[in-house]
Short mmCIF file of N, CA and C in Angstrom, two decimals:
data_model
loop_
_atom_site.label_atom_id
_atom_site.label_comp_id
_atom_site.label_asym_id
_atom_site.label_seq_id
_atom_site.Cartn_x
_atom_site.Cartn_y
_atom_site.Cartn_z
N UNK W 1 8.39 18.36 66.81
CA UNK W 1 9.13 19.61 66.78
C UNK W 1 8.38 20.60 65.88
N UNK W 2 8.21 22.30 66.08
CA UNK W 2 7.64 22.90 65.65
C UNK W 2 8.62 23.38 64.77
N UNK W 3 8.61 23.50 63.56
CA UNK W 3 9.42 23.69 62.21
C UNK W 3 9.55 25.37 62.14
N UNK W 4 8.32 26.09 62.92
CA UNK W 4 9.13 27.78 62.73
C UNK W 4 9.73 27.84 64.15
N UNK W 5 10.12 27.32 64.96
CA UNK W 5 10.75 27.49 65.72
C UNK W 5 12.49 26.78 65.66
N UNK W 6 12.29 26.19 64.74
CA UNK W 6 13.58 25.18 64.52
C UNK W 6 15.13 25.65 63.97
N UNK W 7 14.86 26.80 63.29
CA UNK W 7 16.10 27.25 62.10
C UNK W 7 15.91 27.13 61.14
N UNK W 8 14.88 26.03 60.85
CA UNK W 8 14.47 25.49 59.70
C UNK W 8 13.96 26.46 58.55
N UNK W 9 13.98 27.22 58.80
CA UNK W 9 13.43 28.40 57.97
C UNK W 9 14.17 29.43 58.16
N UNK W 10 14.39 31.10 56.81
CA UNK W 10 14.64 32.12 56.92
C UNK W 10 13.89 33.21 56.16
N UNK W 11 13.68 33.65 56.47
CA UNK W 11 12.98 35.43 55.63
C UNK W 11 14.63 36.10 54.85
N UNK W 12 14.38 36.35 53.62
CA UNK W 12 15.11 36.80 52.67
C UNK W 12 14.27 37.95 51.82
N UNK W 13 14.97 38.74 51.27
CA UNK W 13 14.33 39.83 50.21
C UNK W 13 13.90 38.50 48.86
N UNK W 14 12.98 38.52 48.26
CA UNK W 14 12.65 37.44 47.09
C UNK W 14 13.81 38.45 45.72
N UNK W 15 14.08 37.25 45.36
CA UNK W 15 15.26 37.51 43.99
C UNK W 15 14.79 36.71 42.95
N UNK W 16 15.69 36.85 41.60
CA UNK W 16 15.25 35.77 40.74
C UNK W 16 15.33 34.64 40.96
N UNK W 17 16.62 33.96 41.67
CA UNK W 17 16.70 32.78 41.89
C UNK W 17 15.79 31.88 42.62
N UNK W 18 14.82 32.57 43.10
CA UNK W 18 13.54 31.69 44.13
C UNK W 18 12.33 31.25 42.79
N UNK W 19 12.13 30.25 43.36
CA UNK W 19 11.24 29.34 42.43
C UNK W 19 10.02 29.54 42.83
N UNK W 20 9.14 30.67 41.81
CA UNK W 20 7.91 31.12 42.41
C UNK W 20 7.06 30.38 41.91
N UNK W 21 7.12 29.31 40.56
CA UNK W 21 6.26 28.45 40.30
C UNK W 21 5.43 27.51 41.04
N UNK W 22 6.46 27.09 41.74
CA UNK W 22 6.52 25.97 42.80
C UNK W 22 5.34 26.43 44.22
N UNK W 23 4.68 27.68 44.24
CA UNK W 23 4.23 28.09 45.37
C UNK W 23 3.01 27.92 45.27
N UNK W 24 1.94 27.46 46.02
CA UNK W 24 0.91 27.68 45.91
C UNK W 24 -0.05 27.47 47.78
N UNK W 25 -0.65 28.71 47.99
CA UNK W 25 -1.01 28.64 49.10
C UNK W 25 -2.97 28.54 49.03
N UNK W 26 -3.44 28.37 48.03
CA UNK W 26 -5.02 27.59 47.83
C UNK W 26 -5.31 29.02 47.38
N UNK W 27 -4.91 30.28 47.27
CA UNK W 27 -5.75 31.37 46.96
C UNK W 27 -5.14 31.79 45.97
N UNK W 28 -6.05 31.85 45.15
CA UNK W 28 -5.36 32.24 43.46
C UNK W 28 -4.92 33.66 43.13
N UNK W 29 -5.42 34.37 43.69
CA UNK W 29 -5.56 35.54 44.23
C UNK W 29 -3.75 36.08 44.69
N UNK W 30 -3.48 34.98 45.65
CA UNK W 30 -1.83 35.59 46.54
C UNK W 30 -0.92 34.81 45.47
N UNK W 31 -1.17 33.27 44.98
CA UNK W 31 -0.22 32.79 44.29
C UNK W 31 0.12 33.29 42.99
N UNK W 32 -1.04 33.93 42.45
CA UNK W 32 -1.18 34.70 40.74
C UNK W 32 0.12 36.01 41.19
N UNK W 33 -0.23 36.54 42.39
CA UNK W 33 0.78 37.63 42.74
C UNK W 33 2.15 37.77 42.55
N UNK W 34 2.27 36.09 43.47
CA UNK W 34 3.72 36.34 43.49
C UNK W 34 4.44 35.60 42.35
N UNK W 35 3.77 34.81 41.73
CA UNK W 35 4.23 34.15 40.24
C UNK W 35 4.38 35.22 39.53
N UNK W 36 3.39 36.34 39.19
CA UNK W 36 3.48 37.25 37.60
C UNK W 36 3.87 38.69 38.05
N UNK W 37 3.58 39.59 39.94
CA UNK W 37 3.73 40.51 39.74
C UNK W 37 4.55 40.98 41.00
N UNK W 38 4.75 39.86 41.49
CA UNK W 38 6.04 40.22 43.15
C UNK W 38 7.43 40.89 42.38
N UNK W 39 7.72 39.97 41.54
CA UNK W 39 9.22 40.45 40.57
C UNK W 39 9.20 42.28 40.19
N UNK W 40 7.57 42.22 39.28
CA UNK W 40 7.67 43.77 38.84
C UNK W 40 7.88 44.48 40.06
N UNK W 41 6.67 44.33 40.97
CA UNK W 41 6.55 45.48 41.81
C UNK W 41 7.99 45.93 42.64
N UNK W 42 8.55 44.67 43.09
CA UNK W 42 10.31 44.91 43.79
C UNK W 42 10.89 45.69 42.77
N UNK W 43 10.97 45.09 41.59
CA UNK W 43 11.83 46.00 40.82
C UNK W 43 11.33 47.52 40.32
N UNK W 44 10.00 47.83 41.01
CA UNK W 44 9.65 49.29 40.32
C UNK W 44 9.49 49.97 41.94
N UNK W 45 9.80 49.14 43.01
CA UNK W 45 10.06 49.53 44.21
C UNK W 45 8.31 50.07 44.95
N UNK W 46 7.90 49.69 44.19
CA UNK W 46 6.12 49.73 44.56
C UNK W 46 5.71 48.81 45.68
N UNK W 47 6.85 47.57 46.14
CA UNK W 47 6.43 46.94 47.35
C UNK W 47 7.60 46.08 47.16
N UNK W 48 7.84 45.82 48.35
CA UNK W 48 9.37 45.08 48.97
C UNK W 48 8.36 43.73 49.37
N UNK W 49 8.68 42.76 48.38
CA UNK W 49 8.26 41.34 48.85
C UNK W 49 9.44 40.42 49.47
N UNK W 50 8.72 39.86 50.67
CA UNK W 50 9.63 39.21 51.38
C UNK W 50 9.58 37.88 51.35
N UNK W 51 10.24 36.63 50.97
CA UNK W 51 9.63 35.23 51.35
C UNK W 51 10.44 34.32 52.30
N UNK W 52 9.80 33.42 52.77
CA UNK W 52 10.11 32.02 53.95
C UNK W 52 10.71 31.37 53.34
N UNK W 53 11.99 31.06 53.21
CA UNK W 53 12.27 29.91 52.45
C UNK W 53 12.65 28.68 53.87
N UNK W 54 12.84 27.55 53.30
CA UNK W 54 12.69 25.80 53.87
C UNK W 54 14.03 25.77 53.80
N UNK W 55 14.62 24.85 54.17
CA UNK W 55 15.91 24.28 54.26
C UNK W 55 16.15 23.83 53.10
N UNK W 56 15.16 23.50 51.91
CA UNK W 56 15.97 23.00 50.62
C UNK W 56 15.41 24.03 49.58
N UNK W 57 15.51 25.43 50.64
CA UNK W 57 15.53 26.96 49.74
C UNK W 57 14.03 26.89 48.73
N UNK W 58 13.15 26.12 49.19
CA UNK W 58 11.53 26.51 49.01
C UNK W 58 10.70 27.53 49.40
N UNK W 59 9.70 27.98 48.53
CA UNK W 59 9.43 28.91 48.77
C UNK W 59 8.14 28.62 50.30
N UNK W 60 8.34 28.96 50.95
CA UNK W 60 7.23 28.60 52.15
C UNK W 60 6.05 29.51 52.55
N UNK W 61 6.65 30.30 52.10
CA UNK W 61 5.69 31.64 52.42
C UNK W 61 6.21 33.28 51.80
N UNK W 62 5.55 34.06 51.97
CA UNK W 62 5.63 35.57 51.89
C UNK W 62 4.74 36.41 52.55
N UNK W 63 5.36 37.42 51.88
CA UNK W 63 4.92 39.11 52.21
C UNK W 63 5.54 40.08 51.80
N UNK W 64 4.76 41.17 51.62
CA UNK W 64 5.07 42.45 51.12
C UNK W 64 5.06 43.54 51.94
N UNK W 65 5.79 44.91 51.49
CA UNK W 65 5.61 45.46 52.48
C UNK W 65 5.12 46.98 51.71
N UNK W 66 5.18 47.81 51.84
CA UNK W 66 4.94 49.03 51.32
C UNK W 66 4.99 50.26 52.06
N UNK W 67 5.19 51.57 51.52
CA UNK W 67 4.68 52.97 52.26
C UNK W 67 3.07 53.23 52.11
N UNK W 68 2.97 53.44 52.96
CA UNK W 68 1.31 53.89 53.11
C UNK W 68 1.54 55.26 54.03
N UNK W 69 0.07 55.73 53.58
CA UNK W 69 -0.83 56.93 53.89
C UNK W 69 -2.55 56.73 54.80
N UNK W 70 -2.21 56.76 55.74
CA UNK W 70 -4.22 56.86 56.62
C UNK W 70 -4.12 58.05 56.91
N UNK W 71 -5.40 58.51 56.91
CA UNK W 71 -6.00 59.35 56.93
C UNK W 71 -6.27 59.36 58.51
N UNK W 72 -5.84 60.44 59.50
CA UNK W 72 -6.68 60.22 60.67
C UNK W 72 -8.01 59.82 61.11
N UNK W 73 -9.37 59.89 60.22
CA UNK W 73 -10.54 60.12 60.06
C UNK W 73 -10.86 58.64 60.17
N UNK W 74 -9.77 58.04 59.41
CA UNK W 74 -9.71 56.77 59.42
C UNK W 74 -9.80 55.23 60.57
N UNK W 75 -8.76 56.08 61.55
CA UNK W 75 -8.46 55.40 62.80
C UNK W 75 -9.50 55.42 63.99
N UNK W 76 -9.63 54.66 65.37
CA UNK W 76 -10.52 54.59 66.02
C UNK W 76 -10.44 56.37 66.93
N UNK W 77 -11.34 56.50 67.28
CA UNK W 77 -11.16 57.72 68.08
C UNK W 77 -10.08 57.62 69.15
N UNK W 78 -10.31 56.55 70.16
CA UNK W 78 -9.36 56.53 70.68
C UNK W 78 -7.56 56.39 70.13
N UNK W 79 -7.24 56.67 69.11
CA UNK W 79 -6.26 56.34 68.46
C UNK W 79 -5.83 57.76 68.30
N UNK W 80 -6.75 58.07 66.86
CA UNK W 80 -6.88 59.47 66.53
C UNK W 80 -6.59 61.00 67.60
N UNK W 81 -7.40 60.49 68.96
CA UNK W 81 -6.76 61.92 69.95
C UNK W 81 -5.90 61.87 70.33
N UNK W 82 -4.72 60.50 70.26
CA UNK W 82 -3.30 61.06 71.13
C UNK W 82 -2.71 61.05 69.77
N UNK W 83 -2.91 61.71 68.83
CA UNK W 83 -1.96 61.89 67.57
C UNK W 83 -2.17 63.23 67.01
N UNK W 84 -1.35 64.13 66.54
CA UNK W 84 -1.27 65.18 66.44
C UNK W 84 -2.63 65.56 65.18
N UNK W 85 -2.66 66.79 64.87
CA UNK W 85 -3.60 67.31 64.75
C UNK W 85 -3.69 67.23 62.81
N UNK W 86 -2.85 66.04 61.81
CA UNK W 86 -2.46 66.09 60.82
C UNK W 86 -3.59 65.43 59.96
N UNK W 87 -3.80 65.79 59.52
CA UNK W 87 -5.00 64.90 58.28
C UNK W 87 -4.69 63.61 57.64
N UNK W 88 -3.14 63.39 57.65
CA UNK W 88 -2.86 61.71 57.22
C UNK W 88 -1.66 61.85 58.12
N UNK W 89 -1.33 59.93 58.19
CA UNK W 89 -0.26 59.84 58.76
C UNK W 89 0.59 58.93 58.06
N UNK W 90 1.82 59.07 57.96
CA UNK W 90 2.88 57.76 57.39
C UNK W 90 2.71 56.50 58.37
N UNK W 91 2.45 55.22 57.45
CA UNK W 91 2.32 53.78 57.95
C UNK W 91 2.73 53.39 57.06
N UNK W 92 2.66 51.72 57.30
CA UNK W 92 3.45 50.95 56.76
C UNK W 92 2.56 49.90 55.85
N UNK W 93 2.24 49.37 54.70
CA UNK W 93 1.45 48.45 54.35
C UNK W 93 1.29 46.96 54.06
N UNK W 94 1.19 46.58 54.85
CA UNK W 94 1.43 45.28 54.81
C UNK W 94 0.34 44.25 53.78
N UNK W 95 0.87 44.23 52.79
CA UNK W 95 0.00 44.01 51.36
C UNK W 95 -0.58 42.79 51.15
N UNK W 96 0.20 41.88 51.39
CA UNK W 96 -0.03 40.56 51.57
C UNK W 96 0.86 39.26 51.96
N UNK W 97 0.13 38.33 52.51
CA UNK W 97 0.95 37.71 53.73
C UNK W 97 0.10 36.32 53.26
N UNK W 98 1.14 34.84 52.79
CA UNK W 98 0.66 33.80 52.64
C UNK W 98 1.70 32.55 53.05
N UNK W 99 1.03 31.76 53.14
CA UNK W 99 1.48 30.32 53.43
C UNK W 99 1.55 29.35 52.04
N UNK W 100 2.42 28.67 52.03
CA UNK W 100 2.20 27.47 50.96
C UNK W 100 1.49 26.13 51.67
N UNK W 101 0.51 25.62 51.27
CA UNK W 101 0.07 24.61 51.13
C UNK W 101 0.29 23.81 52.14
N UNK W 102 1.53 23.29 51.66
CA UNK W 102 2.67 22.14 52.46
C UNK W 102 2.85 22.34 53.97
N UNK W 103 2.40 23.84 53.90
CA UNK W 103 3.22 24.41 55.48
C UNK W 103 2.15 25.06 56.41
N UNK W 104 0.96 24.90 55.70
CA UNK W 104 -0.28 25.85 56.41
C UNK W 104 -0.22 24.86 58.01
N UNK W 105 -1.15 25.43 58.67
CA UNK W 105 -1.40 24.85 60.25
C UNK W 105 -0.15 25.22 61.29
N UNK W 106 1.10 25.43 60.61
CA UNK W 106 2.89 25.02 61.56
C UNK W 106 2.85 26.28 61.98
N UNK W 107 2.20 27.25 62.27
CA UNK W 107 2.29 28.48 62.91
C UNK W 107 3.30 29.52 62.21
N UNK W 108 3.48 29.18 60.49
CA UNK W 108 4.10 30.15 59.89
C UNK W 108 4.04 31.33 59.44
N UNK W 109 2.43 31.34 59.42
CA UNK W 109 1.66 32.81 59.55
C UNK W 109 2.21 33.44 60.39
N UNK W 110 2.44 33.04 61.55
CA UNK W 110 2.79 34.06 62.77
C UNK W 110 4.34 34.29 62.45
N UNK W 111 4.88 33.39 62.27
CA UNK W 111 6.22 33.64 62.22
C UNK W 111 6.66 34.38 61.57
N UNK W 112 5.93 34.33 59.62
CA UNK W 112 6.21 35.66 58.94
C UNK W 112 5.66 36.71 59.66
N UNK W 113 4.26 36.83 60.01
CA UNK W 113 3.63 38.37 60.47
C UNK W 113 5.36 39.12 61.21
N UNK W 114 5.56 38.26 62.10
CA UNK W 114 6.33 38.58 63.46
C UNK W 114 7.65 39.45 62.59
N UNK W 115 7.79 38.45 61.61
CA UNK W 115 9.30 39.21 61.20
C UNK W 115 9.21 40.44 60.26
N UNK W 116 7.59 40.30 59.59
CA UNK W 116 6.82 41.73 58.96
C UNK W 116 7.10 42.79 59.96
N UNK W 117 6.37 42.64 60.88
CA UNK W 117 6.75 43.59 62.53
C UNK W 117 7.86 44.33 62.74
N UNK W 118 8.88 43.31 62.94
CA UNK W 118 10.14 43.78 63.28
C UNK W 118 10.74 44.31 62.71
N UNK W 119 10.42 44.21 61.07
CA UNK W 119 11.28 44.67 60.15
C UNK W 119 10.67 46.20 60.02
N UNK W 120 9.46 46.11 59.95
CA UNK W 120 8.79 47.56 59.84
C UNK W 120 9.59 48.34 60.93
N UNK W 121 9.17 47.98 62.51
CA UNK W 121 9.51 48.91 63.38
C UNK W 121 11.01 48.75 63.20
N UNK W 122 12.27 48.19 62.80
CA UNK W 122 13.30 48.78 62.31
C UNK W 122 13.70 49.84 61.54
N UNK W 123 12.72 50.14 60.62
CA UNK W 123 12.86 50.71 59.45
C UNK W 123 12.08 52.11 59.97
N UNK W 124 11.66 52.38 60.82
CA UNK W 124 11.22 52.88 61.36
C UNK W 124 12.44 54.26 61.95
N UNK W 125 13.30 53.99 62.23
CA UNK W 125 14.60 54.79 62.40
C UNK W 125 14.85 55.73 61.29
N UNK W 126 14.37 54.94 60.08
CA UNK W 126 15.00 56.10 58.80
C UNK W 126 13.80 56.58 58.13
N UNK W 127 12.34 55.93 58.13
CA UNK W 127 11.55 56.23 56.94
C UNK W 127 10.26 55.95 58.38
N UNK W 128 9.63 57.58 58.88
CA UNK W 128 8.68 57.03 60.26
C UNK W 128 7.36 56.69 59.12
N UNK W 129 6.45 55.75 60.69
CA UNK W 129 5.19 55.06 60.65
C UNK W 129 4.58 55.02 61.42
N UNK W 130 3.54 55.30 61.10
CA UNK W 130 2.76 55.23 62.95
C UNK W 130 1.86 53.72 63.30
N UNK W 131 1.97 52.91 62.61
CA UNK W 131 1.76 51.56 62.46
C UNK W 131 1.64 51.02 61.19
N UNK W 132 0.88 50.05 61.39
CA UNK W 132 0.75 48.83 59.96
C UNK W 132 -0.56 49.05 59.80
N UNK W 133 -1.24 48.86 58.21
CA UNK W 133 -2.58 48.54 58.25
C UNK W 133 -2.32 47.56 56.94
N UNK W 134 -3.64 46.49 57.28
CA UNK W 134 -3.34 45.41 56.57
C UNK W 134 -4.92 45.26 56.09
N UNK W 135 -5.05 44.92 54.99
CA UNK W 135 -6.72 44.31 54.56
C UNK W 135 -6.88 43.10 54.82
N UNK W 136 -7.47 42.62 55.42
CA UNK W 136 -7.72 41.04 55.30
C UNK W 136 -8.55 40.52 54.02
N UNK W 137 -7.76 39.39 53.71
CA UNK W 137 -8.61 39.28 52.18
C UNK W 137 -9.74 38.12 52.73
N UNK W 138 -9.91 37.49 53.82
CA UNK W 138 -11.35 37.05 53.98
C UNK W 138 -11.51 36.99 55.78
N UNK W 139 -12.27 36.24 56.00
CA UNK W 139 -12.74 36.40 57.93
C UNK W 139 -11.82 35.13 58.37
N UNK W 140 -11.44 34.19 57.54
CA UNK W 140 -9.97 33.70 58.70
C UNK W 140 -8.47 34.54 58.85
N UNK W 141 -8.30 35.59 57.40
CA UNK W 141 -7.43 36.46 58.01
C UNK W 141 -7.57 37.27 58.47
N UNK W 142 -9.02 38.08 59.16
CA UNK W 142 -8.85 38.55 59.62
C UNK W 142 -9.04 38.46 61.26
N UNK W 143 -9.46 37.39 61.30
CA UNK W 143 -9.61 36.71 62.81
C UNK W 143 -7.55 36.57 63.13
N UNK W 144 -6.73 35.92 62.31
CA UNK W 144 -6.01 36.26 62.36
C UNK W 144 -4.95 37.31 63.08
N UNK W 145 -5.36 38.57 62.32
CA UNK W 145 -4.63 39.78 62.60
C UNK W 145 -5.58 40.54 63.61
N UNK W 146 -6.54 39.97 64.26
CA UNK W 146 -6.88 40.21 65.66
C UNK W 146 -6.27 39.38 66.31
N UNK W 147 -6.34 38.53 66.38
CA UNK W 147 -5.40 37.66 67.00
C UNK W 147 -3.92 38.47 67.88
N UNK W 148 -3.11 38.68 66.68
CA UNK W 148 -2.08 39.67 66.73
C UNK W 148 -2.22 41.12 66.84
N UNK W 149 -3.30 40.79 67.78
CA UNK W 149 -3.25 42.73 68.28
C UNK W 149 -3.53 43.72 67.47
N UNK W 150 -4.44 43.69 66.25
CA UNK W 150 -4.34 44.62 65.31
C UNK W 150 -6.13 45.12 65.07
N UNK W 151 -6.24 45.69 65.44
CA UNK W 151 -7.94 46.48 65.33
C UNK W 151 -8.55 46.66 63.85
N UNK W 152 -9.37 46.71 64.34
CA UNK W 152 -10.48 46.82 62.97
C UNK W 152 -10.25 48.08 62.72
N UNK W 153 -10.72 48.66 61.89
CA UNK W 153 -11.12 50.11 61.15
C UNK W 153 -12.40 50.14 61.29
N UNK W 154 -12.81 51.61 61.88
CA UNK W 154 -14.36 51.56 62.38
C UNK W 154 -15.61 51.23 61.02
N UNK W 155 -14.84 52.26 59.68
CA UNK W 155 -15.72 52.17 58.59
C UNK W 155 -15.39 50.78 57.79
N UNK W 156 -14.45 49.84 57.71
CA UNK W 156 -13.53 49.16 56.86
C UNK W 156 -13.30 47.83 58.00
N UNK W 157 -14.56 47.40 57.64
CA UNK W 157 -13.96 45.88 59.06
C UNK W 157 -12.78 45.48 59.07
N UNK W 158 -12.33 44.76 57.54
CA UNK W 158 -11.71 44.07 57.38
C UNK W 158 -9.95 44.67 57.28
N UNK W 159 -10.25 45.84 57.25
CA UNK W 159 -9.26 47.09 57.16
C UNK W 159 -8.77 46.87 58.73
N UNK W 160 -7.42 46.36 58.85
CA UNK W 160 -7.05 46.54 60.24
C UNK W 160 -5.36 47.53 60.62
N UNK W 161 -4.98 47.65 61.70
CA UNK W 161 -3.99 48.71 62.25
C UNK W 161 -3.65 48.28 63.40
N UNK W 162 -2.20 48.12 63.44
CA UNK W 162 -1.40 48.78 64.67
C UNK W 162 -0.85 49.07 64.84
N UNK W 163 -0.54 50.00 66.09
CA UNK W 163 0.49 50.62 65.81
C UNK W 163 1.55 50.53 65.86
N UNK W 164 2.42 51.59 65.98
CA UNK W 164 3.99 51.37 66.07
C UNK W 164 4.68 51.17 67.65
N UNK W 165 3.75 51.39 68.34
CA UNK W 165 4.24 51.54 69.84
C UNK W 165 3.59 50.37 70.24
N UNK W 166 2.57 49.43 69.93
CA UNK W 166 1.91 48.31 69.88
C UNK W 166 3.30 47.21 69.97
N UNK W 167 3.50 47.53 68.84
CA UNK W 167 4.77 46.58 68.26
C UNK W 167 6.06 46.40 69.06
N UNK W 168 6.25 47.82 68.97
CA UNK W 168 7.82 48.37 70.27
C UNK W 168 7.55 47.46 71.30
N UNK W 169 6.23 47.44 71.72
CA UNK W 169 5.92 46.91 73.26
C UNK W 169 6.11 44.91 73.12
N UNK W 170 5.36 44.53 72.04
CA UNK W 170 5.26 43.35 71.71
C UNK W 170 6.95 42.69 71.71
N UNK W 171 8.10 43.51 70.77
CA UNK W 171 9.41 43.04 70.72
C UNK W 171 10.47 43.82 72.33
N UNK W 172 9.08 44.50 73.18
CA UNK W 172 10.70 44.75 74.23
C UNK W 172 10.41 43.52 75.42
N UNK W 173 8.74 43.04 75.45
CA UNK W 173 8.68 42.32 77.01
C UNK W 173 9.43 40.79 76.21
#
């Protein structure tokens, strides 16, 4: 049985009560984050961290989310001409996105990305975006978030985007 398909899991806003000690996904880098600075940043509203918790309320995973700013100049040409004539655009930032350890391989990457997605293009009703752009912090995430439909940045490989109508399309078929 595939465990993100099960119930077995939920996406929650992260609070005090989640045990961030306990997390570790091999990159010192995402786990240092959400141990010393996921708490500040929610509470100074600088990024809405989200986590996976397990059935015995473990931490399984996360993500963050943020307001962002691209620059049209930024995006592929083909992107850039069906969008109005503005020098930046409101997006969404998807800051960082990890697995714990225990849970890597079970397709939970996707499962958080997916609910990153949905939640953005919800939010989307009150606060617009014209997609997501995400950094990949090395070449398996960003093989990754090609994977999931999301383009490179012509100057910024690892710098990827998609959009908001990308997404619409992904949650209506």
């Amino acid at each position: 049985m595939n465990p993100a398909s099960s119930g077995y899991f939920h996406v929650e806003p992260l609070g005090d009560r989640h045990d961030r000690e306990s997390f570790s996904c091999g990159v010192p880098e995402l786990d240092k984050y959400l141990l010393q600075q996921a708490g500040q940043d929610a509470r100074r509203r600088i990024a809405a961290p989200f986590v996976l918790l397990d059935h015995a309320g473990a931490i399984a995973g996360y993500y963050t989310l943020s307001a962002y700013a691209i620059r049209v100049t930024e995006l592929p040409a083909d992107i850039a001409k069906k969008l109005p004539r503005y020098p930046m655009f409101p997006a969404t930032l998807l800051g960082r996105l990890a697995i714990s350890r225990e849970y890597q391989g079970k397709k939970l990457g996707q499962m958080l990305l997916m609910d990153a997605l949905q939640r953005s293009l919800r939010s989307t009703t009150q606060v617009a975006s014209a997609g997501i752009v995400v950094d990949a912090i090395d070449e398996r995430a960003r093989l990754f978030y090609l994977h999931h439909e999301f383009i490179s940045l012509p100057d910024h490989p690892n710098r990827l985007f998609i959009a908001m109508r990308t997404i619409e399309k992904l949650f209506r078929d």
